[in-house]
PDB file of C-alpha atoms in Angstrom:
ATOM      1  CA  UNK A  20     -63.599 -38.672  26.555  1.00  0.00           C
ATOM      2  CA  UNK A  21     -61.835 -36.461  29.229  1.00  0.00           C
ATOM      3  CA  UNK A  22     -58.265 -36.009  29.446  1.00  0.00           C
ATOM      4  CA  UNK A  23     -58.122 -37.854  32.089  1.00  0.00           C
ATOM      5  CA  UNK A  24     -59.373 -41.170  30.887  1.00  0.00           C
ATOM      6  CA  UNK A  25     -57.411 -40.385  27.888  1.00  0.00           C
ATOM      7  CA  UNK A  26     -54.146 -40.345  30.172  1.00  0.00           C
ATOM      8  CA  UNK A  27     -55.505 -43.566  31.912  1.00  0.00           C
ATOM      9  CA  UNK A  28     -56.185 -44.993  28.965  1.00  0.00           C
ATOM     10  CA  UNK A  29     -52.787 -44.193  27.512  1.00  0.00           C
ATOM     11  CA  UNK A  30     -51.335 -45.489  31.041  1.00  0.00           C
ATOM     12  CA  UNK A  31     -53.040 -48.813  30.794  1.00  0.00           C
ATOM     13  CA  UNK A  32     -51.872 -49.051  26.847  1.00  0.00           C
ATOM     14  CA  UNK A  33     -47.835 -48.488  28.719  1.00  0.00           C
ATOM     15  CA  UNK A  34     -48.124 -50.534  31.113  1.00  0.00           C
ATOM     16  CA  UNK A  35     -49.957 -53.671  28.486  1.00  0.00           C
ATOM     17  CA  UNK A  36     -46.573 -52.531  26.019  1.00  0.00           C
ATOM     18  CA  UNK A  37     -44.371 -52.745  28.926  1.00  0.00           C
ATOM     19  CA  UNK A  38     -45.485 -56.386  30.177  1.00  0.00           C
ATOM     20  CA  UNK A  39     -45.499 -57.329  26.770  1.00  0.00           C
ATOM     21  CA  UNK A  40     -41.982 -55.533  26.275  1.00  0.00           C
ATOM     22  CA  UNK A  41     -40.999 -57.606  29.948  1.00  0.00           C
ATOM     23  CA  UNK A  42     -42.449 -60.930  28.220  1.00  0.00           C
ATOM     24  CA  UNK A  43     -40.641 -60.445  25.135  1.00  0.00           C
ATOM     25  CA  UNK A  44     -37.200 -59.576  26.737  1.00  0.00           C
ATOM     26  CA  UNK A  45     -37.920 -63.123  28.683  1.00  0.00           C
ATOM     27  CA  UNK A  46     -38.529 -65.053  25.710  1.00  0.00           C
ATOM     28  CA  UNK A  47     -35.627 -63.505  23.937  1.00  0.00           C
ATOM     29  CA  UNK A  48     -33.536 -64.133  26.859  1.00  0.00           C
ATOM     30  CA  UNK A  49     -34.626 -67.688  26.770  1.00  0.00           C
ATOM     31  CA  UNK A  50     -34.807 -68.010  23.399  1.00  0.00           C
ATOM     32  CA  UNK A  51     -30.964 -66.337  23.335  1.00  0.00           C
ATOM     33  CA  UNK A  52     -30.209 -69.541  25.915  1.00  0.00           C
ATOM     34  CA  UNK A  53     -31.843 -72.204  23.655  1.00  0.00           C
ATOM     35  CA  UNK A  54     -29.701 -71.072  20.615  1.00  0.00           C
ATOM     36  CA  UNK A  55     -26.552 -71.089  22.788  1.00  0.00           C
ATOM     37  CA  UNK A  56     -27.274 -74.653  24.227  1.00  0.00           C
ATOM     38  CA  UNK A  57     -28.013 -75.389  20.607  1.00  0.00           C
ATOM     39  CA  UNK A  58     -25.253 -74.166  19.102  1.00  0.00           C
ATOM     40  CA  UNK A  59     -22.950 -75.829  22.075  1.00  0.00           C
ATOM     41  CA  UNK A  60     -24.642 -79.605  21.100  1.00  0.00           C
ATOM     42  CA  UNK A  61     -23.680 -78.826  17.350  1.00  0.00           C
ATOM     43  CA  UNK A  62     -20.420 -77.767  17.551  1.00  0.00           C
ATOM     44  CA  UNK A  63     -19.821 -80.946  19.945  1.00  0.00           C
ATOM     45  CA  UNK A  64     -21.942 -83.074  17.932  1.00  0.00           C
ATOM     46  CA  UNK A  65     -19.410 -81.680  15.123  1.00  0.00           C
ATOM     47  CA  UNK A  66     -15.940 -82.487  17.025  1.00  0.00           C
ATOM     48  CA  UNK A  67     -17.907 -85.985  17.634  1.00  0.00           C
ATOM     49  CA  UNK A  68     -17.973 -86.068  13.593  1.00  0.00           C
ATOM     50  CA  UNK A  69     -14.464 -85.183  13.396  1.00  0.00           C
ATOM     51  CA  UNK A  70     -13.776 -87.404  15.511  1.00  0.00           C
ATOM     52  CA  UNK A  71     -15.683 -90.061  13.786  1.00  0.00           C
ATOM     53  CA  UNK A  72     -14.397 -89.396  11.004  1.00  0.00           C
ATOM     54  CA  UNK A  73     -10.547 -89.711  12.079  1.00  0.00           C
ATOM     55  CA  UNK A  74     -11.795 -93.126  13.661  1.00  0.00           C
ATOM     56  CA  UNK A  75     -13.065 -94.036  10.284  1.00  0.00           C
ATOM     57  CA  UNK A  76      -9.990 -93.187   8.261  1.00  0.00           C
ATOM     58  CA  UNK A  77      -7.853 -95.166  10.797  1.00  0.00           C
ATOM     59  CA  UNK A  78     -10.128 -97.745  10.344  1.00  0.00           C
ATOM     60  CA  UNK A  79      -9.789 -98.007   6.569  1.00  0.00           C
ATOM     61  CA  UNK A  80      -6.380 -97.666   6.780  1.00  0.00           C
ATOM     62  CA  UNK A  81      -5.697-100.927   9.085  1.00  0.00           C
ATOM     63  CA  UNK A  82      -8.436-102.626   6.760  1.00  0.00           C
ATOM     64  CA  UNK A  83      -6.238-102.203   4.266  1.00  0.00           C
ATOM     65  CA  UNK A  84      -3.162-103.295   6.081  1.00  0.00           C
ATOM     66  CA  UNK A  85      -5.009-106.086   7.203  1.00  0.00           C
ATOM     67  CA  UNK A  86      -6.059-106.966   3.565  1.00  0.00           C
ATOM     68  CA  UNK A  87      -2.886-106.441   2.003  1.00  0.00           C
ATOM     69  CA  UNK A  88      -1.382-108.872   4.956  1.00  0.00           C
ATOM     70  CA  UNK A  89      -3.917-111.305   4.098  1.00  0.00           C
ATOM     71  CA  UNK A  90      -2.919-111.320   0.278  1.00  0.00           C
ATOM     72  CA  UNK A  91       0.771-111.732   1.348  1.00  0.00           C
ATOM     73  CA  UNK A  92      -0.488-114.787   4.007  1.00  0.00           C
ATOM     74  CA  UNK A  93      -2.489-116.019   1.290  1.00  0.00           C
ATOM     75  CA  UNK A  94       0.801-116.224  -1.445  1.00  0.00           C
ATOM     76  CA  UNK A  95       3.105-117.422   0.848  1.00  0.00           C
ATOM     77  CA  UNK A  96       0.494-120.378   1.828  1.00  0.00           C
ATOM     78  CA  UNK A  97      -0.087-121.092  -2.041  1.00  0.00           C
ATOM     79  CA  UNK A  98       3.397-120.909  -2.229  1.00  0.00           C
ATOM     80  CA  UNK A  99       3.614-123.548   0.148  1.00  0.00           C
ATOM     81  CA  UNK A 100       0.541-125.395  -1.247  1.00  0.00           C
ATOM     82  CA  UNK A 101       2.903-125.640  -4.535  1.00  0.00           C
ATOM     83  CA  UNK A 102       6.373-126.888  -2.434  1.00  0.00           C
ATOM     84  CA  UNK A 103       4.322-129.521  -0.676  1.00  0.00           C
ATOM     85  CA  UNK A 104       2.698-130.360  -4.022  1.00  0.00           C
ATOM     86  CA  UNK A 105       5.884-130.583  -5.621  1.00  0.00           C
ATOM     87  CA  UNK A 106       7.486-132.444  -2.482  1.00  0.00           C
ATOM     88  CA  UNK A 107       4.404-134.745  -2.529  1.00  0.00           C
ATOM     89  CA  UNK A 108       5.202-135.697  -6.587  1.00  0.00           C
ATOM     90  CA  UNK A 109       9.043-136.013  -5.753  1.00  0.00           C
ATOM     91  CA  UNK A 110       7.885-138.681  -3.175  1.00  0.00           C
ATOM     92  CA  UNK A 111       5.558-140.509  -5.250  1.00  0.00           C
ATOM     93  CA  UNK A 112       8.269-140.734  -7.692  1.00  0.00           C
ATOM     94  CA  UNK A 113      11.030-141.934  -5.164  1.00  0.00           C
ATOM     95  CA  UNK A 114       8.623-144.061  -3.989  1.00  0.00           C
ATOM     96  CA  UNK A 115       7.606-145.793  -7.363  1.00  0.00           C
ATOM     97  CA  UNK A 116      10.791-145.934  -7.834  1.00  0.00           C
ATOM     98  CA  UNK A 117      12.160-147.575  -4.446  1.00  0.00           C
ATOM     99  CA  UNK A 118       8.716-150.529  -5.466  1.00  0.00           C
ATOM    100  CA  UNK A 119      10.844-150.698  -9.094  1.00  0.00           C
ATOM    101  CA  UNK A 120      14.082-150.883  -7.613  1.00  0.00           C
ATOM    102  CA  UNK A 121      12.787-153.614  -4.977  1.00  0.00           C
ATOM    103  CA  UNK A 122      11.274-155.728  -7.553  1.00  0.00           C
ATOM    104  CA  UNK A 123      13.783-155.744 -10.143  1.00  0.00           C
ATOM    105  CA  UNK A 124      16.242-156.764  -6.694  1.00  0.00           C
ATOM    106  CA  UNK A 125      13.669-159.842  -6.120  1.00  0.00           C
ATOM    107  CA  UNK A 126      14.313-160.855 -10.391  1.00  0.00           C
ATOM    108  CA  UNK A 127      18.079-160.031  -9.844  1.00  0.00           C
ATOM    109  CA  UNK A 128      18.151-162.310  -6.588  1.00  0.00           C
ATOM    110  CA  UNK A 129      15.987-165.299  -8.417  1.00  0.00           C
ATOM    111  CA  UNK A 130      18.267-165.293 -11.068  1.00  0.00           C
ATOM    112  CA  UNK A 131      21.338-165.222  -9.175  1.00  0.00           C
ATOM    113  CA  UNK A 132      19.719-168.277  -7.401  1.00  0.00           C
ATOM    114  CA  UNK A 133      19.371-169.933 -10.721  1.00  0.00           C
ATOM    115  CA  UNK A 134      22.767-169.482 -11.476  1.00  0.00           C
ATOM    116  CA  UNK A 135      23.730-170.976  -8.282  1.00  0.00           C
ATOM    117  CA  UNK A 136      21.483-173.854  -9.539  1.00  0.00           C
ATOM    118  CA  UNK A 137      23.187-173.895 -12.843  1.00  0.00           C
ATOM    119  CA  UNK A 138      26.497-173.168 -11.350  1.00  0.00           C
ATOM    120  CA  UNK A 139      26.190-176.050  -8.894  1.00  0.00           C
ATOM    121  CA  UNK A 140      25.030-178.457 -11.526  1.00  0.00           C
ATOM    122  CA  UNK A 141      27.840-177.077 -14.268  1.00  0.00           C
ATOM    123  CA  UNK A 142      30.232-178.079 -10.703  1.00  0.00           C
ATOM    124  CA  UNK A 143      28.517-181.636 -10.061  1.00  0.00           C
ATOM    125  CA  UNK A 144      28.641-182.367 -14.207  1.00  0.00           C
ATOM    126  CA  UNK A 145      32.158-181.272 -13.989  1.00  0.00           C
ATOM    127  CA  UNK A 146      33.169-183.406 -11.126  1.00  0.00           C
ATOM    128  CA  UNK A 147      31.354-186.288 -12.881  1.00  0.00           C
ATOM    129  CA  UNK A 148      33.030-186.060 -15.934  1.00  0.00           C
ATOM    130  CA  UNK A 149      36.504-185.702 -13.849  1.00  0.00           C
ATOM    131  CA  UNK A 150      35.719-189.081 -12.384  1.00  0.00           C
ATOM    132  CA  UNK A 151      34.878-190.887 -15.651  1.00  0.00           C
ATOM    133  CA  UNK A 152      38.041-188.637 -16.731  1.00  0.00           C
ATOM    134  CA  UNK A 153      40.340-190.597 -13.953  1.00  0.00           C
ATOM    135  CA  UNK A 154      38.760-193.990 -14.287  1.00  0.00           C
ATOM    136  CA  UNK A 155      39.244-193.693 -18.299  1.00  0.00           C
ATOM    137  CA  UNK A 156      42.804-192.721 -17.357  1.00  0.00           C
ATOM    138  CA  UNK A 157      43.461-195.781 -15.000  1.00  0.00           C
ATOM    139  CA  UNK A 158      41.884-198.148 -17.216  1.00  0.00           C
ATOM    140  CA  UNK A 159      44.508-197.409 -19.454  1.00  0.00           C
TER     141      UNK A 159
END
């Protein structure tokens, strides 16, 4: 092998290291540019998490406003359930009593009628006996 094809050869074996060096940089380069755009989606898909995240605790939190509203709606309403309950038997009771009071009125007004009856006849046997009374008194 002459010097000369030596030197070519070595030439050829530069210029093969230097495309090879050119593709590399390239690749890196692009490579570099993947990793960026990569590391740009994570960091947003990480504020997006954050994000989320405060969403989520807000959420919770007015759940639990929401629940602890609901147990408060739900006492007052059982509260009310036990008024009108209460209201309901206080009704029932004025209105057993208002069907007692009516129907010891009806015996109270039948007897009164019978002692108009008796009174009357107690009146006519009186006025009777005040005639035989005078007529005993004239025949004497």
């Amino acid at each position: 092998v002459t010097a000369q094809q030596a030197l070519a050869e070595q030439e050829e074996r530069y210029r093969a290291s230097e495309k090879e060096k050119t593709l590399l940089g390239e690749k890196l380069n692009s490579a570099t540019k993947q990793l960026a755009a990569l590391e740009a989606e994570r960091q947003t898909l990480q504020e997006s998490a954050h994000r989320l995240s405060l969403n989520l605790k807000g959420a919770e939190r007015e759940k639990k406003e929401l629940k602890d509203r609901l147990e408060e709606i739900s006492g007052q309403l059982a509260a009310r359930d036990r008024e009108k309950s209460a209201t309901t038997e206080e009704l029932q009771k004025s209105e057993r009593a208002l069907i007692e009071g009516e129907a010891e009125r009806k015996v109270l007004e039948q007897r009164i009628e019978l002692l108009r009856d008796s009174l009357s006849e107690a009146q006519n046997e009186r006025n009777s006996l005040q005639e035989q009374t005078n007529r005993l008194t004239k025949s004497l």
